[in-house]
Coordinates of C-alpha atoms and ligand atoms in Angstrom, one line a residue:
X1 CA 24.8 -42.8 -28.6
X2 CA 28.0 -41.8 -26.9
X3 CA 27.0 -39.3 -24.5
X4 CA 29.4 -36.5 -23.2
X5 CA 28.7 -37.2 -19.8
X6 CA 27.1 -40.9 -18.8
X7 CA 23.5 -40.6 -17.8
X8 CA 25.0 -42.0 -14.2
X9 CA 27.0 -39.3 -13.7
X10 CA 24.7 -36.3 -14.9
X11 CA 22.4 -37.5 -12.0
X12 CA 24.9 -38.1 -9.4
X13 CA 26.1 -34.5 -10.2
X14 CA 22.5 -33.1 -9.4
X15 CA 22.0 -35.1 -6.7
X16 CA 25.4 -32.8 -5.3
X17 CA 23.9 -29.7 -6.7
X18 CA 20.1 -30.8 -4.6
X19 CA 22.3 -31.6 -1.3
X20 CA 22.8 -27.5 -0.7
X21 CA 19.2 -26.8 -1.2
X22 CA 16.5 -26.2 1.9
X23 CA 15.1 -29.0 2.8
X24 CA 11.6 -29.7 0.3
X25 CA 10.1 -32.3 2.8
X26 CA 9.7 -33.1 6.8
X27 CA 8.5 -29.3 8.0
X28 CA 11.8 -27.5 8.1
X29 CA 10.7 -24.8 5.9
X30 CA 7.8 -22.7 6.5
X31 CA 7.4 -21.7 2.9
X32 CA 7.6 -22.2 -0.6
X33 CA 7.1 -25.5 -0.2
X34 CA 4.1 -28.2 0.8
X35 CA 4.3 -31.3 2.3
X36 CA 1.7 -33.3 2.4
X37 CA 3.9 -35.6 5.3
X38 CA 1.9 -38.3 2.5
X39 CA 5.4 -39.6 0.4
X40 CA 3.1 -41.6 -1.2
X41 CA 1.4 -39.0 -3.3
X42 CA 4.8 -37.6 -3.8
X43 CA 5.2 -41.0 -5.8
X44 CA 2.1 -40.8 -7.5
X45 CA 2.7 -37.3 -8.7
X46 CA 6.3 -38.0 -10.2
X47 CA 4.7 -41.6 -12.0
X48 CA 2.1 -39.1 -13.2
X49 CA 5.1 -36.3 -13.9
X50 CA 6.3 -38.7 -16.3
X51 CA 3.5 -40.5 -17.6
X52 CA 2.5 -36.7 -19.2
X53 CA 6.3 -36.0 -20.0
X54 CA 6.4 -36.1 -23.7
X55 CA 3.3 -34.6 -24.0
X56 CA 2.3 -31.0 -25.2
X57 CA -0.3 -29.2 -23.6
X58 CA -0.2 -26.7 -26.6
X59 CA -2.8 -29.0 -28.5
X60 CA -5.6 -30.9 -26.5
X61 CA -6.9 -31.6 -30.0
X62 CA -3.7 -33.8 -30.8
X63 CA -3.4 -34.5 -27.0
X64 CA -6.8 -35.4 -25.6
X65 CA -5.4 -36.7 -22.5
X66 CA -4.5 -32.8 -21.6
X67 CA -8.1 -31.9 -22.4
X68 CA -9.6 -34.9 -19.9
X69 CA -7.4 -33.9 -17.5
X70 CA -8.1 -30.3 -17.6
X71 CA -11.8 -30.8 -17.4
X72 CA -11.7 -33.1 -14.4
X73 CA -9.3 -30.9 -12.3
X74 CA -11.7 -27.8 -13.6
X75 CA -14.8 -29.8 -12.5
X76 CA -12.9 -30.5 -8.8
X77 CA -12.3 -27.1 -7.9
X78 CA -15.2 -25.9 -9.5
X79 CA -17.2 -27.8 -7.5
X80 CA -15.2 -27.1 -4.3
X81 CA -15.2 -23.2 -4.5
X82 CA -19.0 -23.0 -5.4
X83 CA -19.1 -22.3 -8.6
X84 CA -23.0 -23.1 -9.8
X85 CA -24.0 -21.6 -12.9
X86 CA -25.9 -18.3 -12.1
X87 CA -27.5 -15.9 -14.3
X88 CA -24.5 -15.0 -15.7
X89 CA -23.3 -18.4 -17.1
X90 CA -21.7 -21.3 -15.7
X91 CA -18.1 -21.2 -14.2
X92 CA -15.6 -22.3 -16.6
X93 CA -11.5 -22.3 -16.1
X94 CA -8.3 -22.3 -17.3
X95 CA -4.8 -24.3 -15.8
X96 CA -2.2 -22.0 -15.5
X97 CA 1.6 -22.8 -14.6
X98 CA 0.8 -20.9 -11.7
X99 CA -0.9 -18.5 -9.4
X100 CA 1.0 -15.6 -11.5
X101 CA 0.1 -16.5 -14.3
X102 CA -3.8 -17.3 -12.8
X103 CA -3.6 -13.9 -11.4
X104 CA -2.1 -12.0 -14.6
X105 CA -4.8 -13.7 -16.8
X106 CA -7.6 -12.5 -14.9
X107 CA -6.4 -9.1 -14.4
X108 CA -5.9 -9.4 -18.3
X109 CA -9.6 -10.4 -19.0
X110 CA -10.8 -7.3 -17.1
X111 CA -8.9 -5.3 -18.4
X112 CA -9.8 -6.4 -22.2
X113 CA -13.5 -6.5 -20.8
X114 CA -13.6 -3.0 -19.5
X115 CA -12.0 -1.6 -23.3
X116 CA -14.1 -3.7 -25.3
X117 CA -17.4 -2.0 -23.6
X118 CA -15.9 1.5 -24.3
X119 CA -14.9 0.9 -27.9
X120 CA -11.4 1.5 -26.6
X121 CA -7.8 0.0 -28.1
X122 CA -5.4 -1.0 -25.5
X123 CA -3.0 1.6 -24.5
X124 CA -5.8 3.9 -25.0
X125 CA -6.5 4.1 -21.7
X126 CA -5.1 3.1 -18.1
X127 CA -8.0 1.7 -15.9
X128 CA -7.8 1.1 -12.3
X129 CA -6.8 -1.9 -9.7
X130 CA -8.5 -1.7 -7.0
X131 CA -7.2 -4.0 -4.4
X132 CA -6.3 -3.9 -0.3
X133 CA -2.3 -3.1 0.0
X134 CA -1.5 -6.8 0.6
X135 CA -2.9 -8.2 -2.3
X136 CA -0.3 -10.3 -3.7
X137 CA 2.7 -8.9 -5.7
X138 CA 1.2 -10.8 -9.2
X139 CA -1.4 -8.0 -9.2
X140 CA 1.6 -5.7 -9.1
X141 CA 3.4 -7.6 -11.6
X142 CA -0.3 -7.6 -13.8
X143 CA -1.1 -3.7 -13.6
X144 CA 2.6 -3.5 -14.8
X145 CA 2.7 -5.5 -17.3
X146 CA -0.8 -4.6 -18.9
X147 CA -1.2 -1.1 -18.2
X148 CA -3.4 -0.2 -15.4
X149 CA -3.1 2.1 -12.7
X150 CA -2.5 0.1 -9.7
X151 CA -5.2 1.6 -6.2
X152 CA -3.8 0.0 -3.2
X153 CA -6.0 0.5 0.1
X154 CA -4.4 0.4 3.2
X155 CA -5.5 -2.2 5.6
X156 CA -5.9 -1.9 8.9
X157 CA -3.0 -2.7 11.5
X158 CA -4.2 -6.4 11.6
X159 CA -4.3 -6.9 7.9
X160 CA -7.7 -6.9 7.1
X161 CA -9.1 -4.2 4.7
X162 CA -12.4 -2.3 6.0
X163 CA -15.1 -2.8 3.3
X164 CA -15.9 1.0 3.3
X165 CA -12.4 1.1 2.7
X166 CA -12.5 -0.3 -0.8
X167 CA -16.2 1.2 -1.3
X168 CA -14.6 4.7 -1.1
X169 CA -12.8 4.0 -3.9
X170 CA -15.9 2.6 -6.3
X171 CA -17.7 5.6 -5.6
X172 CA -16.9 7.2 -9.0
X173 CA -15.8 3.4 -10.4
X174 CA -16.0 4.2 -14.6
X175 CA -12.3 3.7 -14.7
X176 CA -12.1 0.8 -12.5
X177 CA -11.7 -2.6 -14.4
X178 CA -11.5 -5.1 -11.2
X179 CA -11.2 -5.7 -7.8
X180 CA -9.3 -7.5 -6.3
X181 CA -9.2 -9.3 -2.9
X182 CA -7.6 -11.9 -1.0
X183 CA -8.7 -15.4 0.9
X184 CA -6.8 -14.7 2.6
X185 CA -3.6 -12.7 1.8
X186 CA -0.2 -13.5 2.0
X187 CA 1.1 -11.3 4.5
X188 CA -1.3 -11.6 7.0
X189 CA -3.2 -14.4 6.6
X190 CA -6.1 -11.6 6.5
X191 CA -9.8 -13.0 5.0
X192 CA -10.9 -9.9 3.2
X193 CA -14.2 -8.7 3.4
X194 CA -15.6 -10.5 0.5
X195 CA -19.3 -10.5 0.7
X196 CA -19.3 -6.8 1.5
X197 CA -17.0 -5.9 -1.6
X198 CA -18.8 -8.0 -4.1
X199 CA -21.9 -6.4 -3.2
X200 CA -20.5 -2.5 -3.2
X201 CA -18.6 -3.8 -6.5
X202 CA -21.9 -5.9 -8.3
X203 CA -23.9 -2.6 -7.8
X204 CA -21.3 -0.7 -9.6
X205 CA -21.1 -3.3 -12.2
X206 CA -17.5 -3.7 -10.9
X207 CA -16.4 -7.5 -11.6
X208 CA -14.5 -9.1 -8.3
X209 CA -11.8 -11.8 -8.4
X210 CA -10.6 -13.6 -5.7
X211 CA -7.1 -14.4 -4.9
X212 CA -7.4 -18.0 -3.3
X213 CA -4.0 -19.3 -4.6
X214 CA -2.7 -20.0 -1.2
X215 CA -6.1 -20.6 0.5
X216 CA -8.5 -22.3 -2.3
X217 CA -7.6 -25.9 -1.4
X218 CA -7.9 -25.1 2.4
X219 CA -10.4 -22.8 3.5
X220 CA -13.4 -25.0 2.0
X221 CA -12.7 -27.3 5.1
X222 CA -11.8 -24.5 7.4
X223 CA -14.9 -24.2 10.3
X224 CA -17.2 -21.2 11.0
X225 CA -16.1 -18.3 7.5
X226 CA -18.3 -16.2 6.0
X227 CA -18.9 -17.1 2.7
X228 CA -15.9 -15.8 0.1
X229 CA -15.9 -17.9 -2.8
X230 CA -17.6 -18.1 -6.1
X231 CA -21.1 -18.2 -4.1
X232 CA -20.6 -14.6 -3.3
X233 CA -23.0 -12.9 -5.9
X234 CA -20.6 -11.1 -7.9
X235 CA -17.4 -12.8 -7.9
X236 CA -16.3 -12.9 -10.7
X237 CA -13.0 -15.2 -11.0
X238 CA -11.3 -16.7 -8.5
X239 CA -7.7 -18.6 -8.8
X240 CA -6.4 -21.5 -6.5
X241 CA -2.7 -22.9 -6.4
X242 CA -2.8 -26.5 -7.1
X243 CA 0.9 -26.0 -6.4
X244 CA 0.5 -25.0 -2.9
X245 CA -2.5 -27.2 -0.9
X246 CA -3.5 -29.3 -3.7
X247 CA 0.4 -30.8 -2.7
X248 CA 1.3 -31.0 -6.5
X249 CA 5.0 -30.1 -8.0
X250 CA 5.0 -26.1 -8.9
X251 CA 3.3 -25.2 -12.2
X252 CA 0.0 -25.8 -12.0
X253 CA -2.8 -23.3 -10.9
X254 CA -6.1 -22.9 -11.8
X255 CA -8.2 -19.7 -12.8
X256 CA -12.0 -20.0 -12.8
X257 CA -14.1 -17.2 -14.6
X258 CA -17.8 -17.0 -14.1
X259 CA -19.5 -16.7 -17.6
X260 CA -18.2 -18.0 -21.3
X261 CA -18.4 -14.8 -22.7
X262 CA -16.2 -13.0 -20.4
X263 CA -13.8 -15.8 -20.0
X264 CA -13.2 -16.1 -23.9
X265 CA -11.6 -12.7 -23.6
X266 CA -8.8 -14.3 -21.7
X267 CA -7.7 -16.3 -24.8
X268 CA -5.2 -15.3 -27.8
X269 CA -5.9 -16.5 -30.9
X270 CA -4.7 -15.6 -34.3
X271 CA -4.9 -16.5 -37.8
X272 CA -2.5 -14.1 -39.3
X273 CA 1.0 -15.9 -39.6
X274 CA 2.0 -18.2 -42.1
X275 CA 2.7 -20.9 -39.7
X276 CA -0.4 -23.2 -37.6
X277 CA -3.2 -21.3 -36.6
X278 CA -2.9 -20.7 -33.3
X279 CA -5.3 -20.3 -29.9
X280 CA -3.8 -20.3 -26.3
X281 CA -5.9 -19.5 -23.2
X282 CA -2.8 -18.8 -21.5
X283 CA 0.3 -17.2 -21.5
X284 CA 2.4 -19.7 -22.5
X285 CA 2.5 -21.6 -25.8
X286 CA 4.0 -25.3 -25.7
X287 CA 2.7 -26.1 -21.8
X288 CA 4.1 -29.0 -19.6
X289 CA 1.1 -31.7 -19.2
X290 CA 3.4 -32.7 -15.9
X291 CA 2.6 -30.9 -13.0
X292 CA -1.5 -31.1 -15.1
X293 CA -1.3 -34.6 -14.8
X294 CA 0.2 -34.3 -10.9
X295 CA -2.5 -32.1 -9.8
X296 CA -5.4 -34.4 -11.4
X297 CA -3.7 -37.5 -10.2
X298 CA -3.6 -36.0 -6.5
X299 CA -6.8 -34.9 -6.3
X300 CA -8.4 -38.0 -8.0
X301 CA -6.6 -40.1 -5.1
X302 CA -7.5 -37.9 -2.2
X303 CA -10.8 -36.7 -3.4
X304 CA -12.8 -34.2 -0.8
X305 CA -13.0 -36.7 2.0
X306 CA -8.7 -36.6 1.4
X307 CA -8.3 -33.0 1.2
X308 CA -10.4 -32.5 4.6
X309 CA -7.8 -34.6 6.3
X310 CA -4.9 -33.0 5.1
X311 CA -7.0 -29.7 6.0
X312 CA -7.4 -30.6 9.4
X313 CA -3.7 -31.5 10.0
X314 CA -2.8 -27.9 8.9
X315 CA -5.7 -26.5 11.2
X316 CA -4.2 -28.2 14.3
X317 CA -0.6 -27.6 13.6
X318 CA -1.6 -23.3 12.9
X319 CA -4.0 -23.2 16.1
X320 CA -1.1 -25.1 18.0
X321 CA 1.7 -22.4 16.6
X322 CA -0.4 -19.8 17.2
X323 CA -1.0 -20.8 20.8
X324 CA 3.0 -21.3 21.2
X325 CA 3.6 -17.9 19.6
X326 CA 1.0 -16.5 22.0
X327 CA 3.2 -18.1 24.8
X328 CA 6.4 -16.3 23.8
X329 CA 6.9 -12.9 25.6
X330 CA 7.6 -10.2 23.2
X331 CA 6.1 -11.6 20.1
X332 CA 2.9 -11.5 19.1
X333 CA 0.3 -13.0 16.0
X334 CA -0.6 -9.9 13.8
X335 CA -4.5 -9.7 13.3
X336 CA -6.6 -12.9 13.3
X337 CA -5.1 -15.1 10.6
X338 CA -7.6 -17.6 8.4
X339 CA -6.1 -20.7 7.1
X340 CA -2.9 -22.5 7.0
X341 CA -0.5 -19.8 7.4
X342 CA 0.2 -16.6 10.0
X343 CA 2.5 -14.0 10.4
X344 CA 4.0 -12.7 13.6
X345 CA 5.5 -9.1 14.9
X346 CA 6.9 -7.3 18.0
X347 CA 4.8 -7.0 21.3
X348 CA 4.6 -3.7 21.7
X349 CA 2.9 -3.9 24.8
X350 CA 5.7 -5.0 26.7
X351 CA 9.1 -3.5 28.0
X352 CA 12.2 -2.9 25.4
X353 CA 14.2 -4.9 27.1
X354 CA 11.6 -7.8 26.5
X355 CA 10.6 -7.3 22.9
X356 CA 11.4 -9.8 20.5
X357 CA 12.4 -8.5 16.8
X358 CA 10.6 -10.9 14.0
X359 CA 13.6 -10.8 12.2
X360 CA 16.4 -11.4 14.4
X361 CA 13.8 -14.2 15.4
X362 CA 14.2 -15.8 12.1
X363 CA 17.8 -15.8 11.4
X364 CA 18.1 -17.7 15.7
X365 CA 15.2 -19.7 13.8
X366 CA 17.1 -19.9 11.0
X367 CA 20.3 -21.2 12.7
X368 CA 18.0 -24.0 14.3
X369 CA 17.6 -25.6 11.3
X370 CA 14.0 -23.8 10.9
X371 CA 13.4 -21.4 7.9
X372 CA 10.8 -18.9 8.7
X373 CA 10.5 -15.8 6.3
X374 CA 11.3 -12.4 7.2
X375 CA 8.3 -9.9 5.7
X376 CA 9.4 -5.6 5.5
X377 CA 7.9 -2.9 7.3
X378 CA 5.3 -1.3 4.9
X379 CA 4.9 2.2 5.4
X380 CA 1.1 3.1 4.2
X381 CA -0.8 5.8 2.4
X382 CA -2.5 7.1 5.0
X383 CA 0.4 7.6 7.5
X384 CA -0.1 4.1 9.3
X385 CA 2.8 1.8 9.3
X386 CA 2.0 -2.2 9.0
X387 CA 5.0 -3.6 11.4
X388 CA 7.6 -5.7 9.9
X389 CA 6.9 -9.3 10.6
X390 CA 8.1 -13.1 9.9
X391 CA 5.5 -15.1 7.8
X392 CA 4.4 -19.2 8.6
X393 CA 3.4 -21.3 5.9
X394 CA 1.8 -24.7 7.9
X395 CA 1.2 -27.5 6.0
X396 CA 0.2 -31.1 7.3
X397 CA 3.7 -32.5 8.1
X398 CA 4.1 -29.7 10.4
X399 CA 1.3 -31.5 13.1
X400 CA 4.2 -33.8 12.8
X401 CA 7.1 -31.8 14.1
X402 CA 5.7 -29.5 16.5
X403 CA 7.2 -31.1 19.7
X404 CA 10.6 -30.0 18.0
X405 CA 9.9 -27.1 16.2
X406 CA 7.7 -25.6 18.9
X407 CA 10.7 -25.1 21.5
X408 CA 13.4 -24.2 18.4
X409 CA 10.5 -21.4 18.3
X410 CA 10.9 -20.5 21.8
X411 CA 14.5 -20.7 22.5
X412 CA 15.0 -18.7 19.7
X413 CA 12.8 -16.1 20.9
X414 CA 14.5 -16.8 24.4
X415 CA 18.3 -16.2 22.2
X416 CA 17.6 -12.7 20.5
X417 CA 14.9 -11.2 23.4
X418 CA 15.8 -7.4 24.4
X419 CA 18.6 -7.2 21.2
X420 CA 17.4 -4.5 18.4
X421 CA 17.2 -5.3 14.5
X422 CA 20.1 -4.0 12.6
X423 CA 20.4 0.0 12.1
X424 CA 20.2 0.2 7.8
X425 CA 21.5 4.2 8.8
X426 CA 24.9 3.3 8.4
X427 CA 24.4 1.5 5.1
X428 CA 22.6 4.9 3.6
X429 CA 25.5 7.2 5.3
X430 CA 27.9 4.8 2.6
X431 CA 25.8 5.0 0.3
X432 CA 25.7 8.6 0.5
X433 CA 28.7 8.9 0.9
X434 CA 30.4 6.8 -2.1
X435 CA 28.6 8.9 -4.6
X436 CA 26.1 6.9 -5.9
X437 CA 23.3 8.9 -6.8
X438 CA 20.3 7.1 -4.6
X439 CA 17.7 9.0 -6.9
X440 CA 17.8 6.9 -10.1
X441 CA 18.5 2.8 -10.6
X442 CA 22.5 2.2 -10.5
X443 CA 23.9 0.4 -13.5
X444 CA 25.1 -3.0 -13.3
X445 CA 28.6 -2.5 -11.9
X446 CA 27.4 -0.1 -9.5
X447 CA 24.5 -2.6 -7.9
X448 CA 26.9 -5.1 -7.8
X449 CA 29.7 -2.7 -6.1
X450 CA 26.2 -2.1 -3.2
X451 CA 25.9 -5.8 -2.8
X452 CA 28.7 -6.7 -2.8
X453 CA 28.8 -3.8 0.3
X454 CA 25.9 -5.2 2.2
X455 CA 28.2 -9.0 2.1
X456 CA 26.1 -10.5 -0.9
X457 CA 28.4 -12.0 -3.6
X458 CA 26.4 -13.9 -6.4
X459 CA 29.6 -15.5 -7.3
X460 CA 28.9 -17.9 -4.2
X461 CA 25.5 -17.9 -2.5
X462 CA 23.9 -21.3 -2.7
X463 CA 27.0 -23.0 -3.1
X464 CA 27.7 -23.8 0.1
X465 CA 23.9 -24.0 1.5
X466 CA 20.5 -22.7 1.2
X467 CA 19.8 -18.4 1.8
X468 CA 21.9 -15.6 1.3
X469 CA 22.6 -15.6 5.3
X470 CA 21.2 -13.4 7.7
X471 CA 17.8 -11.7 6.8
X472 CA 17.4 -9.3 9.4
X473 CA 20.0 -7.0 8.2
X474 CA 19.2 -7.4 4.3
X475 CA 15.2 -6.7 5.3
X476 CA 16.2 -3.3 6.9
X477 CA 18.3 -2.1 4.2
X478 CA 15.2 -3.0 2.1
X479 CA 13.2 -0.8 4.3
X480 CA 15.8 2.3 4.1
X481 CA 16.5 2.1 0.8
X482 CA 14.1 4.1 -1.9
X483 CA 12.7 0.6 -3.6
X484 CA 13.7 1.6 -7.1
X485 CA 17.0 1.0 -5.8
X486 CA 15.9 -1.8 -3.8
X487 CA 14.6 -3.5 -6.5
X488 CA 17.1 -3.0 -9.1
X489 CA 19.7 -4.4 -6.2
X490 CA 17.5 -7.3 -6.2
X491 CA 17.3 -8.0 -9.7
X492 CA 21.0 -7.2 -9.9
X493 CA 21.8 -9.9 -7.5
X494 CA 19.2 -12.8 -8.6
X495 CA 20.8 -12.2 -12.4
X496 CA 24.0 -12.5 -11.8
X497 CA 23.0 -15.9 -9.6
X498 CA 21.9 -16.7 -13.4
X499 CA 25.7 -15.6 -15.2
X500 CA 27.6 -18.8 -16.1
X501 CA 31.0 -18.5 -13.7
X502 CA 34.6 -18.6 -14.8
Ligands
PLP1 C1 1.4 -17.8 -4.0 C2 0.4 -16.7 -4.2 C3 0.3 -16.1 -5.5 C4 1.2 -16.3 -6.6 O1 1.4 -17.5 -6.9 P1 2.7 -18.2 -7.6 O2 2.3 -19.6 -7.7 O3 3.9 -18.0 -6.6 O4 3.0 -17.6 -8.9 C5 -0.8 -15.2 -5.6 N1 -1.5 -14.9 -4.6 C6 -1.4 -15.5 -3.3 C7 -2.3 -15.1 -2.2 C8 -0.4 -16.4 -3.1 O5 -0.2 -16.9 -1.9

């Protein structure tokens, strides 16, 4: 074969492109990514990688390999996140590429569920979401995509929903086809109320999922919770990110479903094409066996006893952040986080002059060689406000770094104290200004023209290093901006990323 490029030389070329990204391993980014501080199930995850690489996930029949994995990494989590069989069938599950696609198929089920008991097409009607505000964007993403009408419930200012809360909202629940709640939620780090909704929910004949994707591989070794997972009576699904604490590369997610019956509404099957007959119980159709075969291979390795450790780690490294954020005047933890992650905000309770903006906090953060994430302002409902904020992921290598990332915290804090978060006013004044009617999405040129305003060029971000720069003053124009235009400024500047250049 004569190749257009020598195998050598394609690789040396990524290994350039993979010297700008953030750092994937030794703490320095708290998110997106989770290190395990382990490299040696890093190893065993890429042998597994490419042990599964030619494989198709499409066909367990053909591939039975896909199938034995599937059933042991099923049975794992299953038997982690209580899932006996009850009166209304055992818990069986799907992998997913990922929490999206987890959280998409079980709003999907519901919704199929609550049509097929009314003798209803799809598109016939738009049930409800019912779900706390900061349940995660893929339930956003889900009522979108498969027509529901989305009922957020504010939380209250520490992130937690009020049971009665999300009660209110059941009292007349015909049209509502799930709800959903978080352990815990992204945001916030907030355990939801789970008993107390399942119950208000069961009585309705309301079916519950879960969202563990960030916390289903932790919280099981997490001390003194109140029960949340698939022992709750009437939860029913619940979907945990291997991808995120079961330390395996991203795509691989699992959604359990309590009962056959309703969980053989998730799948698509169909006889009526000339080509193979064809059944998926996910999205996709041809499916990686990779990060499958990463996942099992992890969790094989570490078993419970492993995942405790790892657990632990996280705990220690969270309760000592905590503390240290505790320390710093003008910052302050929001609510009372659960699990391996937290999110902080202003102290209000101090002076001006001694308040520390999250955001301005990041970027000095940032700038230390520490990437924490910047979180908006989120104006509720109800009139209440939920403070704008800068989000922690932990994971176990972070026990590891805490003697340097604990004073980078503080110093940073120490660095921005007193100074106030950029002013987006001037941004909208332009924007008025310029003619660009703020009422409606802008067209392509036009959202490029706005980025290209706020000091975001596709053409070069990520060539030169990780981020798009400060966050602080992209986060407030966020917040100013009406989010259809927000958003389509977003998508303008991600797809462009994606244009081939010159
Ligand atoms: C990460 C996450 C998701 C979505 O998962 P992806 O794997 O990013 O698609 C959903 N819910 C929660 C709570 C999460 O943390």
């Amino acid at each position: 074969m004569r190749f257009a490029t020598s195998p050598d030389d394609v690789l040396a070329r990524l290994a350039a492109l993979r010297e700008h990204d953030a750092p994937t391993h030794g703490g320095h980014v708290l998110s997106y990514v989770y290190d395990s501080g382990e490299p040696e199930l890093d190893e065993l995850a890429g042998a597994a990688v490419r042990a599964m690489q030619p494989v198709n996930g499409l066909d367990p029949t053909t591939f039975g390999s896909v199938a034995a994995l599937e059933r042991d990494l099923i049975a794992f989590t299953r038997d982690l996140l209580g899932g006996d069989e009850d009166a209304a069938g055992p818990v069986v599950g799907t992998v997913t590429s990922g929490g999206t696609e987890s959280c998409l198929l079980a709003v999907k089920t519901a919704r199929d569920a609550w049509l097929a008991a009314r003798g209803l097409a799809p598109g016939a009607a738009r049930p409800r979401l019912v779900a706390p505000v900061t349940v995660h964007a893929a339930f956003q993403k889900a009522a979108h995509y498969f027509g529901l009408a989305l009922d957020l419930v504010p939380v209250q200012p520490g992130g937690a929903v009020a049971a009665d809360d999300v009660a209110a909202r059941l009292e007349d629940a015909d049209d509502v086809a799930l709800v959903v709640v978080s352990a815990p939620s992204y945001p916030h780090a907030a355990l939801d109320p789970v008993a107390e909704v399942a119950a208000h929910a069961a009585q309705r004949g309301v079916p519950v999922h879960v969202d563990a994707c960030i916390g289903g591989m932790a919280l099981p070794f997490w001390p003194g919770l109140p029960a949340w997972d698939l022992r709750v009576p009437g939860v029913t699904s619940l979907s945990v990110d291997l991808h995120k604490y079961g330390y395996a590369p991203k795509g691989v997610s699992v959604l359990l479903q309590r009962g056959r019956d309703r969980q053989r509404g998730q799948y698509f099957a169909t006889t009526r094409w000339p080509g193979y007959p064809v059944v998926n119980p996910t999205l996709l159709g041809s499916r990686s066996g990779g990060p499958l075969a990463a996942a099992w291979a992890i969790t094989q390795a570490l078993g419970r006893e492993g995942f405790a450790t790892l657990a632990e780690r996280s705990r220690h490294a969270t309760d000592a952040l905590r503390d240290a954020v505790g320390r710093v005047e003008g910052l302050r933890v929001v609510g009372e986080p659960v699990g391996p992650l937290l999110a902080v905000a202003t102290d209000d309770a101090v002076a001006p002059e001694r308040r520390v903006d999250p955001h301005l906090w990041a970027d000095a953060a940032t700038a230390r060689g520490w990437v924490i994430q910047a979180q908006p302002a989120f104006p509720q409902a109800d009139g209440t406000v939920l403070p704008h904020t800068t989000h922690l992921t932990v994971t176990p290598v972070t026990a590891r770094v805490l003697d340097d990332l604990v004073p980078a915290l503080t110093a940073a804090a120490d660095e921005v104290r007193g100074a106030s978060r950029p002013d987006a006013g001037a941004l909208l004044e332009q924007l008025a200004g310029s003619g660009v009617p703020l009422d409606g999405p802008p067209d392509s040129a036009t959202a490029a023209g706005i980025l290209g305003g706020l000091g975001l060029d596709a053409s070069r971000i990520g060539d030169e290093g990780p981020g798009v720069g400060p966050m602080a003053p992209l986060l407030a124009a966020i917040e100013a901006l009406p989010a259809p235009l927000a958003e389509r400024l977003l998508v303008e500047l991600l797809a462009r990323l994606a244009e081939p250049r010159g």
